[in-house]
C-alpha cells in the first residue's frame, strides 16, 4: 500500500523545493572585489524557473556582473511524510 502512495505522491505533487542560491558577483565600481548575495525562494526542481528568472533579471538590470552561483535545495514534501489516516471523524 505504501508503494502505491509513493507513486501517487510523485504523480500528484510537483517537486517543490526550498531553494537557496549564493550569488557571487563583481562589485560594479571595482571588478577585482567580489560580493556575496543570498537568494531564497520556493522553486520547482530540477529546472528552477524562479531562480532562472531572477538571474536573467540580475544580468539585465544590475550592474554587478555575476561571478558564480551555488545552489542548494531541500524538498518540502517527501512521500515518507504522508500516510493514510487510521480513523474517520464525523460531525453531526
mmCIF file of N, CA, C and O in Angstrom:
data_model
loop_
_atom_site.group_PDB
_atom_site.id
_atom_site.type_symbol
_atom_site.label_atom_id
_atom_site.label_comp_id
_atom_site.label_asym_id
_atom_site.label_seq_id
_atom_site.Cartn_x
_atom_site.Cartn_y
_atom_site.Cartn_z
ATOM 1 N N UNK A 1 0.816 -1.185 0.000
ATOM 2 C CA UNK A 1 0.000 0.000 0.000
ATOM 3 C C UNK A 1 0.870 1.263 0.000
ATOM 4 O O UNK A 1 0.550 2.238 -0.646
ATOM 5 N N UNK A 2 2.006 1.225 0.697
ATOM 6 C CA UNK A 2 2.897 2.375 0.744
ATOM 7 C C UNK A 2 3.485 2.664 -0.630
ATOM 8 O O UNK A 2 3.639 3.822 -1.008
ATOM 9 N N UNK A 3 3.772 1.614 -1.424
ATOM 10 C CA UNK A 3 4.296 1.834 -2.771
ATOM 11 C C UNK A 3 3.296 2.593 -3.632
ATOM 12 O O UNK A 3 3.673 3.476 -4.394
ATOM 13 N N UNK A 4 2.011 2.260 -3.527
ATOM 14 C CA UNK A 4 1.011 2.974 -4.315
ATOM 15 C C UNK A 4 0.895 4.425 -3.860
ATOM 16 O O UNK A 4 0.690 5.322 -4.667
ATOM 17 N N UNK A 5 1.049 4.689 -2.560
ATOM 18 C CA UNK A 5 1.039 6.061 -2.059
ATOM 19 C C UNK A 5 2.240 6.826 -2.594
ATOM 20 O O UNK A 5 2.110 7.967 -3.023
ATOM 21 N N UNK A 6 3.413 6.202 -2.585
ATOM 22 C CA UNK A 6 4.612 6.854 -3.129
ATOM 23 C C UNK A 6 4.408 7.225 -4.588
ATOM 24 O O UNK A 6 4.745 8.325 -5.005
ATOM 25 N N UNK A 7 3.852 6.316 -5.387
ATOM 26 C CA UNK A 7 3.604 6.600 -6.803
ATOM 27 C C UNK A 7 2.580 7.716 -6.956
ATOM 28 O O UNK A 7 2.735 8.596 -7.781
ATOM 29 N N UNK A 8 1.540 7.694 -6.124
ATOM 30 C CA UNK A 8 0.504 8.740 -6.166
ATOM 31 C C UNK A 8 1.116 10.108 -5.861
ATOM 32 O O UNK A 8 0.855 11.081 -6.542
ATOM 33 N N UNK A 9 1.937 10.172 -4.825
ATOM 34 C CA UNK A 9 2.548 11.438 -4.425
ATOM 35 C C UNK A 9 3.465 11.952 -5.524
ATOM 36 O O UNK A 9 3.457 13.131 -5.852
ATOM 37 N N UNK A 10 4.236 11.082 -6.121
ATOM 38 C CA UNK A 10 5.139 11.506 -7.191
ATOM 39 C C UNK A 10 4.370 12.020 -8.402
ATOM 40 O O UNK A 10 4.831 12.920 -9.090
ATOM 41 N N UNK A 11 3.199 11.472 -8.655
ATOM 42 C CA UNK A 11 2.406 11.927 -9.790
ATOM 43 C C UNK A 11 1.632 13.201 -9.479
ATOM 44 O O UNK A 11 1.437 14.036 -10.348
ATOM 45 N N UNK A 12 1.184 13.380 -8.246
ATOM 46 C CA UNK A 12 0.290 14.479 -7.910
ATOM 47 C C UNK A 12 0.986 15.730 -7.390
ATOM 48 O O UNK A 12 0.512 16.826 -7.594
ATOM 49 N N UNK A 13 2.092 15.568 -6.678
ATOM 50 C CA UNK A 13 2.746 16.711 -6.045
ATOM 51 C C UNK A 13 4.002 17.054 -6.828
ATOM 52 O O UNK A 13 4.903 16.233 -6.949
ATOM 53 N N UNK A 14 4.077 18.263 -7.371
ATOM 54 C CA UNK A 14 5.294 18.664 -8.065
ATOM 55 C C UNK A 14 6.477 18.681 -7.096
ATOM 56 O O UNK A 14 6.302 18.732 -5.882
ATOM 57 N N UNK A 15 7.651 18.661 -7.639
ATOM 58 C CA UNK A 15 8.861 18.587 -6.830
ATOM 59 C C UNK A 15 9.281 19.981 -6.368
ATOM 60 O O UNK A 15 10.286 20.527 -6.799
ATOM 61 N N UNK A 16 8.497 20.573 -5.464
ATOM 62 C CA UNK A 16 8.805 21.897 -4.935
ATOM 63 C C UNK A 16 9.917 21.786 -3.909
ATOM 64 O O UNK A 16 9.921 20.882 -3.082
ATOM 65 N N UNK A 17 10.857 22.706 -3.992
ATOM 66 C CA UNK A 17 11.997 22.725 -3.082
ATOM 67 C C UNK A 17 12.179 24.127 -2.515
ATOM 68 O O UNK A 17 11.900 25.116 -3.195
ATOM 69 N N UNK A 18 12.653 24.195 -1.283
ATOM 70 C CA UNK A 18 13.140 25.458 -0.757
ATOM 71 C C UNK A 18 14.531 25.618 -1.351
ATOM 72 O O UNK A 18 15.434 24.829 -1.064
ATOM 73 N N UNK A 19 14.689 26.598 -2.205
ATOM 74 C CA UNK A 19 15.925 26.774 -2.957
ATOM 75 C C UNK A 19 16.685 27.972 -2.415
ATOM 76 O O UNK A 19 16.122 29.044 -2.233
ATOM 77 N N UNK A 20 17.958 27.760 -2.159
ATOM 78 C CA UNK A 20 18.844 28.817 -1.696
ATOM 79 C C UNK A 20 19.997 28.933 -2.674
ATOM 80 O O UNK A 20 20.605 27.927 -3.033
ATOM 81 N N UNK A 21 20.274 30.153 -3.115
ATOM 82 C CA UNK A 21 21.386 30.383 -4.041
ATOM 83 C C UNK A 21 22.330 31.401 -3.430
ATOM 84 O O UNK A 21 21.906 32.458 -2.960
ATOM 85 N N UNK A 22 23.617 31.069 -3.413
ATOM 86 C CA UNK A 22 24.645 32.022 -3.027
ATOM 87 C C UNK A 22 25.220 32.585 -4.317
ATOM 88 O O UNK A 22 25.799 31.850 -5.122
ATOM 89 N N UNK A 23 25.024 33.859 -4.522
ATOM 90 C CA UNK A 23 25.442 34.513 -5.757
ATOM 91 C C UNK A 23 26.664 35.370 -5.453
ATOM 92 O O UNK A 23 26.618 36.266 -4.604
ATOM 93 N N UNK A 24 27.778 35.063 -6.120
ATOM 94 C CA UNK A 24 28.965 35.899 -6.025
ATOM 95 C C UNK A 24 29.002 36.782 -7.261
ATOM 96 O O UNK A 24 28.820 36.299 -8.378
ATOM 97 N N UNK A 25 29.212 38.068 -7.035
ATOM 98 C CA UNK A 25 29.241 38.990 -8.162
ATOM 99 C C UNK A 25 30.367 40.004 -7.977
ATOM 100 O O UNK A 25 30.813 40.267 -6.855
ATOM 101 N N UNK A 26 30.822 40.558 -9.078
ATOM 102 C CA UNK A 26 31.870 41.571 -9.054
ATOM 103 C C UNK A 26 31.243 42.912 -8.683
ATOM 104 O O UNK A 26 30.174 43.267 -9.178
ATOM 105 N N UNK A 27 31.909 43.658 -7.834
ATOM 106 C CA UNK A 27 31.434 44.992 -7.478
ATOM 107 C C UNK A 27 31.469 45.874 -8.721
ATOM 108 O O UNK A 27 32.431 45.822 -9.492
ATOM 109 N N UNK A 28 30.425 46.669 -8.954
ATOM 110 C CA UNK A 28 30.366 47.488 -10.164
ATOM 111 C C UNK A 28 31.513 48.492 -10.292
ATOM 112 O O UNK A 28 32.041 48.708 -11.377
ATOM 113 N N UNK A 29 31.947 49.074 -9.161
ATOM 114 C CA UNK A 29 32.998 50.081 -9.232
ATOM 115 C C UNK A 29 34.404 49.515 -9.135
ATOM 116 O O UNK A 29 35.379 50.210 -9.408
ATOM 117 N N UNK A 30 34.536 48.237 -8.728
ATOM 118 C CA UNK A 30 35.852 47.598 -8.649
ATOM 119 C C UNK A 30 35.675 46.111 -8.959
ATOM 120 O O UNK A 30 35.330 45.329 -8.081
ATOM 121 N N UNK A 31 35.938 45.719 -10.177
ATOM 122 C CA UNK A 31 35.700 44.334 -10.613
ATOM 123 C C UNK A 31 36.626 43.321 -9.952
ATOM 124 O O UNK A 31 36.391 42.116 -10.051
ATOM 125 N N UNK A 32 37.652 43.770 -9.262
ATOM 126 C CA UNK A 32 38.547 42.839 -8.574
ATOM 127 C C UNK A 32 37.929 42.340 -7.261
ATOM 128 O O UNK A 32 38.352 41.315 -6.734
ATOM 129 N N UNK A 33 36.929 43.056 -6.743
ATOM 130 C CA UNK A 33 36.277 42.669 -5.490
ATOM 131 C C UNK A 33 35.005 41.877 -5.762
ATOM 132 O O UNK A 33 34.236 42.199 -6.661
ATOM 133 N N UNK A 34 34.799 40.823 -4.943
ATOM 134 C CA UNK A 34 33.578 40.017 -5.035
ATOM 135 C C UNK A 34 32.685 40.304 -3.833
ATOM 136 O O UNK A 34 33.166 40.490 -2.717
ATOM 137 N N UNK A 35 31.408 40.304 -4.081
ATOM 138 C CA UNK A 35 30.405 40.478 -3.031
ATOM 139 C C UNK A 35 29.481 39.261 -3.073
ATOM 140 O O UNK A 35 29.250 38.677 -4.132
ATOM 141 N N UNK A 36 28.926 38.880 -1.924
ATOM 142 C CA UNK A 36 28.030 37.734 -1.844
ATOM 143 C C UNK A 36 26.593 38.210 -1.628
ATOM 144 O O UNK A 36 26.343 39.166 -0.894
ATOM 145 N N UNK A 37 25.647 37.533 -2.277
ATOM 146 C CA UNK A 37 24.228 37.816 -2.130
ATOM 147 C C UNK A 37 23.511 36.476 -1.974
ATOM 148 O O UNK A 37 23.761 35.538 -2.738
ATOM 149 N N UNK A 38 22.644 36.368 -0.974
ATOM 150 C CA UNK A 38 21.888 35.130 -0.746
ATOM 151 C C UNK A 38 20.448 35.347 -1.209
ATOM 152 O O UNK A 38 19.787 36.297 -0.816
ATOM 153 N N UNK A 39 19.964 34.423 -2.050
ATOM 154 C CA UNK A 39 18.596 34.453 -2.577
ATOM 155 C C UNK A 39 17.912 33.175 -2.129
ATOM 156 O O UNK A 39 18.488 32.079 -2.201
ATOM 157 N N UNK A 40 16.659 33.267 -1.669
ATOM 158 C CA UNK A 40 15.941 32.074 -1.216
ATOM 159 C C UNK A 40 14.475 32.186 -1.593
ATOM 160 O O UNK A 40 13.842 33.227 -1.392
ATOM 161 N N UNK A 41 13.938 31.101 -2.151
ATOM 162 C CA UNK A 41 12.536 31.064 -2.546
ATOM 163 C C UNK A 41 12.125 29.604 -2.769
ATOM 164 O O UNK A 41 12.960 28.751 -3.025
ATOM 165 N N UNK A 42 10.836 29.338 -2.704
ATOM 166 C CA UNK A 42 10.324 28.014 -3.064
ATOM 167 C C UNK A 42 10.297 27.943 -4.585
ATOM 168 O O UNK A 42 9.786 28.828 -5.256
ATOM 169 N N UNK A 43 10.900 26.882 -5.127
ATOM 170 C CA UNK A 43 11.042 26.770 -6.577
ATOM 171 C C UNK A 43 10.832 25.316 -6.999
ATOM 172 O O UNK A 43 10.896 24.402 -6.190
ATOM 173 N N UNK A 44 10.561 25.129 -8.262
ATOM 174 C CA UNK A 44 10.270 23.814 -8.818
ATOM 175 C C UNK A 44 11.561 23.171 -9.332
ATOM 176 O O UNK A 44 12.201 23.693 -10.245
ATOM 177 N N UNK A 45 11.950 22.051 -8.725
ATOM 178 C CA UNK A 45 13.177 21.361 -9.132
ATOM 179 C C UNK A 45 12.854 20.369 -10.247
ATOM 180 O O UNK A 45 11.731 19.892 -10.340
ATOM 181 N N UNK A 46 13.767 20.025 -11.098
ATOM 182 C CA UNK A 46 15.163 20.449 -11.165
ATOM 183 C C UNK A 46 15.402 21.630 -12.104
ATOM 184 O O UNK A 46 16.534 22.055 -12.288
ATOM 185 N N UNK A 47 14.358 22.195 -12.696
ATOM 186 C CA UNK A 47 14.568 23.276 -13.667
ATOM 187 C C UNK A 47 14.761 24.635 -13.007
ATOM 188 O O UNK A 47 15.358 25.531 -13.593
ATOM 189 N N UNK A 48 14.242 24.833 -11.787
ATOM 190 C CA UNK A 48 14.362 26.073 -11.024
ATOM 191 C C UNK A 48 14.003 27.307 -11.852
ATOM 192 O O UNK A 48 14.832 28.192 -12.071
ATOM 193 N N UNK A 49 12.751 27.419 -12.315
ATOM 194 C CA UNK A 49 12.358 28.555 -13.154
ATOM 195 C C UNK A 49 12.416 29.903 -12.431
ATOM 196 O O UNK A 49 12.770 30.913 -13.048
ATOM 197 N N UNK A 50 12.098 29.946 -11.140
ATOM 198 C CA UNK A 50 12.164 31.212 -10.389
ATOM 199 C C UNK A 50 13.600 31.719 -10.299
ATOM 200 O O UNK A 50 13.866 32.909 -10.492
ATOM 201 N N UNK A 51 14.523 30.825 -10.006
ATOM 202 C CA UNK A 51 15.935 31.208 -9.939
ATOM 203 C C UNK A 51 16.431 31.659 -11.305
ATOM 204 O O UNK A 51 17.145 32.663 -11.409
ATOM 205 N N UNK A 52 16.028 30.962 -12.350
ATOM 206 C CA UNK A 52 16.434 31.353 -13.709
ATOM 207 C C UNK A 52 15.914 32.746 -14.052
ATOM 208 O O UNK A 52 16.652 33.560 -14.629
ATOM 209 N N UNK A 53 14.664 33.039 -13.692
ATOM 210 C CA UNK A 53 14.105 34.380 -13.940
ATOM 211 C C UNK A 53 14.866 35.451 -13.155
ATOM 212 O O UNK A 53 15.158 36.529 -13.665
ATOM 213 N N UNK A 54 15.204 35.131 -11.902
ATOM 214 C CA UNK A 54 15.934 36.101 -11.090
ATOM 215 C C UNK A 54 17.321 36.364 -11.672
ATOM 216 O O UNK A 54 17.757 37.521 -11.740
ATOM 217 N N UNK A 55 18.013 35.318 -12.092
ATOM 218 C CA UNK A 55 19.350 35.510 -12.667
ATOM 219 C C UNK A 55 19.285 36.275 -13.989
ATOM 220 O O UNK A 55 20.161 37.099 -14.278
ATOM 221 N N UNK A 56 18.248 36.041 -14.778
ATOM 222 C CA UNK A 56 18.069 36.809 -16.020
ATOM 223 C C UNK A 56 17.826 38.283 -15.694
ATOM 224 O O UNK A 56 18.386 39.174 -16.349
ATOM 225 N N UNK A 57 17.001 38.553 -14.670
ATOM 226 C CA UNK A 57 16.773 39.925 -14.221
ATOM 227 C C UNK A 57 18.087 40.557 -13.772
ATOM 228 O O UNK A 57 18.394 41.702 -14.111
ATOM 229 N N UNK A 58 18.867 39.805 -12.998
ATOM 230 C CA UNK A 58 20.147 40.309 -12.497
ATOM 231 C C UNK A 58 21.045 40.736 -13.665
ATOM 232 O O UNK A 58 21.599 41.836 -13.666
ATOM 233 N N UNK A 59 21.196 39.863 -14.632
ATOM 234 C CA UNK A 59 22.084 40.158 -15.762
ATOM 235 C C UNK A 59 21.567 41.336 -16.586
ATOM 236 O O UNK A 59 22.349 42.094 -17.140
ATOM 237 N N UNK A 60 20.270 41.503 -16.646
ATOM 238 C CA UNK A 60 19.664 42.570 -17.450
ATOM 239 C C UNK A 60 19.669 43.916 -16.719
ATOM 240 O O UNK A 60 19.902 44.952 -17.334
ATOM 241 N N UNK A 61 19.439 43.942 -15.391
ATOM 242 C CA UNK A 61 19.178 45.181 -14.664
ATOM 243 C C UNK A 61 20.256 45.617 -13.671
ATOM 244 O O UNK A 61 20.298 46.784 -13.308
ATOM 245 N N UNK A 62 21.086 44.705 -13.211
ATOM 246 C CA UNK A 62 22.039 45.049 -12.150
ATOM 247 C C UNK A 62 23.438 45.141 -12.734
ATOM 248 O O UNK A 62 23.857 44.300 -13.537
ATOM 249 N N UNK A 63 24.173 46.153 -12.298
ATOM 250 C CA UNK A 63 25.478 46.433 -12.888
ATOM 251 C C UNK A 63 26.578 45.463 -12.462
ATOM 252 O O UNK A 63 27.575 45.333 -13.149
ATOM 253 N N UNK A 64 26.433 44.795 -11.338
ATOM 254 C CA UNK A 64 27.472 43.877 -10.863
ATOM 255 C C UNK A 64 27.446 42.568 -11.634
ATOM 256 O O UNK A 64 26.532 41.775 -11.484
ATOM 257 N N UNK A 65 28.464 42.318 -12.483
ATOM 258 C CA UNK A 65 28.484 41.069 -13.266
ATOM 259 C C UNK A 65 28.604 39.832 -12.359
ATOM 260 O O UNK A 65 29.321 39.846 -11.358
ATOM 261 N N UNK A 66 27.896 38.783 -12.730
ATOM 262 C CA UNK A 66 27.918 37.544 -11.957
ATOM 263 C C UNK A 66 29.277 36.865 -12.075
ATOM 264 O O UNK A 66 29.880 36.810 -13.147
ATOM 265 N N UNK A 67 29.735 36.327 -10.950
ATOM 266 C CA UNK A 67 30.955 35.526 -10.938
ATOM 267 C C UNK A 67 30.590 34.046 -10.882
ATOM 268 O O UNK A 67 31.036 33.254 -11.690
ATOM 269 N N UNK A 68 29.744 33.679 -9.905
ATOM 270 C CA UNK A 68 29.330 32.282 -9.765
ATOM 271 C C UNK A 68 28.041 32.216 -8.952
ATOM 272 O O UNK A 68 27.694 33.147 -8.223
ATOM 273 N N UNK A 69 27.343 31.082 -9.091
ATOM 274 C CA UNK A 69 26.100 30.840 -8.356
ATOM 275 C C UNK A 69 26.161 29.417 -7.811
ATOM 276 O O UNK A 69 26.363 28.468 -8.564
ATOM 277 N N UNK A 70 25.990 29.293 -6.490
ATOM 278 C CA UNK A 70 25.911 27.982 -5.853
ATOM 279 C C UNK A 70 24.495 27.765 -5.387
ATOM 280 O O UNK A 70 23.917 28.634 -4.719
ATOM 281 N N UNK A 71 23.916 26.612 -5.721
ATOM 282 C CA UNK A 71 22.506 26.345 -5.429
ATOM 283 C C UNK A 71 22.396 25.144 -4.493
ATOM 284 O O UNK A 71 23.055 24.122 -4.691
ATOM 285 N N UNK A 72 21.546 25.294 -3.475
ATOM 286 C CA UNK A 72 21.194 24.187 -2.587
ATOM 287 C C UNK A 72 19.673 24.162 -2.491
ATOM 288 O O UNK A 72 19.023 25.202 -2.527
ATOM 289 N N UNK A 73 19.101 22.955 -2.412
ATOM 290 C CA UNK A 73 17.650 22.869 -2.302
ATOM 291 C C UNK A 73 17.259 21.669 -1.450
ATOM 292 O O UNK A 73 17.982 20.682 -1.379
ATOM 293 N N UNK A 74 16.114 21.789 -0.812
ATOM 294 C CA UNK A 74 15.571 20.715 0.017
ATOM 295 C C UNK A 74 14.093 20.569 -0.292
ATOM 296 O O UNK A 74 13.364 21.561 -0.355
ATOM 297 N N UNK A 75 13.653 19.338 -0.489
ATOM 298 C CA UNK A 75 12.251 19.072 -0.812
ATOM 299 C C UNK A 75 11.355 19.474 0.351
ATOM 300 O O UNK A 75 11.684 19.274 1.517
ATOM 301 N N UNK A 76 10.220 20.081 0.029
ATOM 302 C CA UNK A 76 9.268 20.483 1.067
ATOM 303 C C UNK A 76 8.392 19.328 1.509
ATOM 304 O O UNK A 76 8.040 19.206 2.671
ATOM 305 N N UNK A 77 8.007 18.469 0.586
ATOM 306 C CA UNK A 77 7.159 17.326 0.900
ATOM 307 C C UNK A 77 7.831 16.061 0.396
ATOM 308 O O UNK A 77 8.233 15.994 -0.757
ATOM 309 N N UNK A 78 7.933 15.096 1.267
ATOM 310 C CA UNK A 78 8.528 13.817 0.891
ATOM 311 C C UNK A 78 7.466 12.732 1.046
ATOM 312 O O UNK A 78 6.632 12.810 1.954
ATOM 313 N N UNK A 79 7.487 11.716 0.196
ATOM 314 C CA UNK A 79 6.480 10.657 0.312
ATOM 315 C C UNK A 79 6.436 10.016 1.687
ATOM 316 O O UNK A 79 5.386 9.651 2.167
ATOM 317 N N UNK A 80 7.562 9.907 2.368
ATOM 318 C CA UNK A 80 7.585 9.270 3.681
ATOM 319 C C UNK A 80 6.837 10.089 4.725
ATOM 320 O O UNK A 80 6.466 9.585 5.774
ATOM 321 N N UNK A 81 6.605 11.375 4.463
ATOM 322 C CA UNK A 81 5.911 12.214 5.423
ATOM 323 C C UNK A 81 4.387 12.090 5.319
ATOM 324 O O UNK A 81 3.671 12.581 6.167
ATOM 325 N N UNK A 82 3.899 11.484 4.254
ATOM 326 C CA UNK A 82 2.465 11.305 4.075
ATOM 327 C C UNK A 82 2.083 9.870 4.401
ATOM 328 O O UNK A 82 2.804 8.939 4.095
ATOM 329 N N UNK A 83 0.912 9.698 5.025
ATOM 330 C CA UNK A 83 0.424 8.347 5.293
ATOM 331 C C UNK A 83 -1.097 8.393 5.349
ATOM 332 O O UNK A 83 -1.698 9.439 5.541
ATOM 333 N N UNK A 84 -1.689 7.243 5.199
ATOM 334 C CA UNK A 84 -3.136 7.156 5.264
ATOM 335 C C UNK A 84 -3.589 7.354 6.703
ATOM 336 O O UNK A 84 -2.949 6.891 7.641
ATOM 337 N N UNK A 85 -4.716 8.037 6.868
ATOM 338 C CA UNK A 85 -5.265 8.245 8.204
ATOM 339 C C UNK A 85 -5.841 6.939 8.725
ATOM 340 O O UNK A 85 -6.437 6.162 7.986
ATOM 341 N N UNK A 86 -5.668 6.699 10.018
ATOM 342 C CA UNK A 86 -6.150 5.463 10.614
ATOM 343 C C UNK A 86 -7.588 5.554 11.112
ATOM 344 O O UNK A 86 -8.159 4.578 11.550
ATOM 345 N N UNK A 87 -8.222 6.705 11.035
ATOM 346 C CA UNK A 87 -9.576 6.852 11.561
ATOM 347 C C UNK A 87 -10.395 7.826 10.745
ATOM 348 O O UNK A 87 -9.913 8.449 9.826
ATOM 349 N N UNK A 88 -11.628 7.916 11.117
ATOM 350 C CA UNK A 88 -12.537 8.831 10.442
ATOM 351 C C UNK A 88 -13.305 9.588 11.508
ATOM 352 O O UNK A 88 -13.773 9.006 12.476
ATOM 353 N N UNK A 89 -13.433 10.890 11.347
ATOM 354 C CA UNK A 89 -14.125 11.714 12.310
ATOM 355 C C UNK A 89 -15.323 12.352 11.629
ATOM 356 O O UNK A 89 -15.188 12.952 10.566
ATOM 357 N N UNK A 90 -16.497 12.217 12.234
ATOM 358 C CA UNK A 90 -17.723 12.790 11.676
ATOM 359 C C UNK A 90 -18.329 13.762 12.661
ATOM 360 O O UNK A 90 -18.364 13.502 13.860
ATOM 361 N N UNK A 91 -18.806 14.863 12.144
ATOM 362 C CA UNK A 91 -19.542 15.826 12.958
ATOM 363 C C UNK A 91 -21.004 15.720 12.611
ATOM 364 O O UNK A 91 -21.370 15.628 11.442
ATOM 365 N N UNK A 92 -21.846 15.744 13.582
ATOM 366 C CA UNK A 92 -23.305 15.681 13.435
ATOM 367 C C UNK A 92 -23.716 14.283 13.144
ATOM 368 O O UNK A 92 -23.805 13.618 12.315
#
